[in-house]
Each structure stands twice: as structure tokens, then as C-alpha cells.
Amino acid sequence: MTKDFHSTRGAPWDWQPSLQAMCSEVNIEFNEFIEGLANNKSDAEMAKEFGVTEKTIMHLREHFEHYGIDSMMGQD
């Protein structure tokens, strides 16, 4: 006899884009961005280094500070 097991738990999912995906969208190398944060670089320094606006760096920094690198949810 075969047992039929059904779970309502479901697979994990993202509820918003990952920081890595967001960096990719604006052509910023993710590991270099994280390194900049770790080295306490200012938004202005990082914007100049990556060739984007300070507002872009500010948005990415705020995302990291509030949500971390990823926002996986679910119950696997």
C-alpha cells in the first residue's frame, strides 16, 4: 500500500528582489558592493566607484540595512 503524503507548508519564496538581483539591474558587482559596505565607504565614494548616482547607492544600502541580502519566506 502506498501512502499519499500532502503538505500545505510549501516551498520558500522571495517576497521582494534579492540585493544581488538589484545590484545586477544597475550593473554593480554585488561582492564589491558588499565589500564597500563592510569598509564603511560613503554613498558618494561608492557612487563614484560604480558610476551610478548617490541615490542608487542609498537605496541599495537601505535595502540591505532593512532586509539583508535576501528575503526568503516559506516553510521547507
CSV table of C-alpha atoms in Angstrom, one decimal:
chain,number,residue,atom,x,y,z
A,1,MET,CA,0.0,0.0,0.0
A,2,THR,CA,1.3,3.4,-1.0
A,3,LYS,CA,0.9,6.3,1.4
A,4,ASP,CA,-0.1,9.6,-0.1
A,5,PHE,CA,1.5,12.5,1.8
A,6,HIS,CA,0.4,16.0,1.2
A,7,SER,CA,1.9,19.0,2.9
A,8,THR,CA,0.5,22.5,3.0
A,9,ARG,CA,3.8,24.0,4.0
A,10,GLY,CA,5.0,24.8,0.5
A,11,ALA,CA,8.4,25.8,-0.9
A,12,PRO,CA,10.2,29.0,0.1
A,13,TRP,CA,9.8,32.1,-2.0
A,14,ASP,CA,11.1,35.6,-2.2
A,15,TRP,CA,8.7,38.4,-1.3
A,16,GLN,CA,11.0,41.0,-2.9
A,17,PRO,CA,14.1,41.0,-5.1
A,18,SER,CA,17.4,40.0,-3.6
A,19,LEU,CA,20.1,42.6,-3.1
A,20,GLN,CA,22.2,40.6,-5.6
A,21,ALA,CA,19.4,41.0,-8.3
A,22,MET,CA,19.1,44.7,-7.5
A,23,CYS,CA,22.8,45.2,-7.9
A,24,SER,CA,22.8,43.3,-11.2
A,25,GLU,CA,20.0,45.6,-12.5
A,26,VAL,CA,22.2,48.7,-12.1
A,27,ASN,CA,25.4,46.9,-13.2
A,28,ILE,CA,27.0,46.9,-9.8
A,29,GLU,CA,29.2,43.9,-8.9
A,30,PHE,CA,27.5,42.5,-5.8
A,31,ASN,CA,30.6,41.4,-3.9
A,32,GLU,CA,32.3,44.7,-4.5
A,33,PHE,CA,29.1,46.5,-3.2
A,34,ILE,CA,29.1,44.3,0.0
A,35,GLU,CA,32.9,45.0,0.4
A,36,GLY,CA,32.2,48.7,0.2
A,37,LEU,CA,29.6,48.4,2.9
A,38,ALA,CA,32.0,46.4,5.1
A,39,ASN,CA,34.7,49.1,4.6
A,40,ASN,CA,32.2,51.8,5.6
A,41,LYS,CA,32.5,53.6,2.3
A,42,SER,CA,30.2,56.6,1.9
A,43,ASP,CA,27.4,56.6,-0.7
A,44,ALA,CA,29.4,59.3,-2.6
A,45,GLU,CA,32.5,57.1,-2.7
A,46,MET,CA,30.6,54.1,-3.9
A,47,ALA,CA,28.6,56.0,-6.4
A,48,LYS,CA,31.7,57.3,-8.0
A,49,GLU,CA,33.4,53.9,-7.9
A,50,PHE,CA,30.4,52.2,-9.6
A,51,GLY,CA,29.4,55.0,-11.9
A,52,VAL,CA,25.9,55.4,-10.5
A,53,THR,CA,24.1,58.1,-8.6
A,54,GLU,CA,24.3,58.5,-4.8
A,55,LYS,CA,20.6,57.9,-4.7
A,56,THR,CA,21.1,54.5,-6.2
A,57,ILE,CA,23.7,53.5,-3.6
A,58,MET,CA,21.5,55.0,-0.8
A,59,HIS,CA,18.6,52.8,-2.0
A,60,LEU,CA,20.7,49.7,-2.1
A,61,ARG,CA,22.2,50.4,1.3
A,62,GLU,CA,18.8,51.0,2.9
A,63,HIS,CA,17.5,47.7,1.3
A,64,PHE,CA,20.5,45.9,2.9
A,65,GLU,CA,20.1,47.5,6.3
A,66,HIS,CA,16.3,46.7,6.4
A,67,TYR,CA,16.1,43.3,4.7
A,68,GLY,CA,19.6,41.9,4.4
A,69,ILE,CA,20.9,40.1,1.3
A,70,ASP,CA,17.7,38.2,0.6
A,71,SER,CA,14.1,37.9,1.8
A,72,MET,CA,13.2,34.2,1.7
A,73,MET,CA,10.0,33.1,3.2
A,74,GLY,CA,8.3,29.7,3.5
A,75,GLN,CA,8.5,26.6,5.5
A,76,ASP,CA,10.6,23.9,3.9
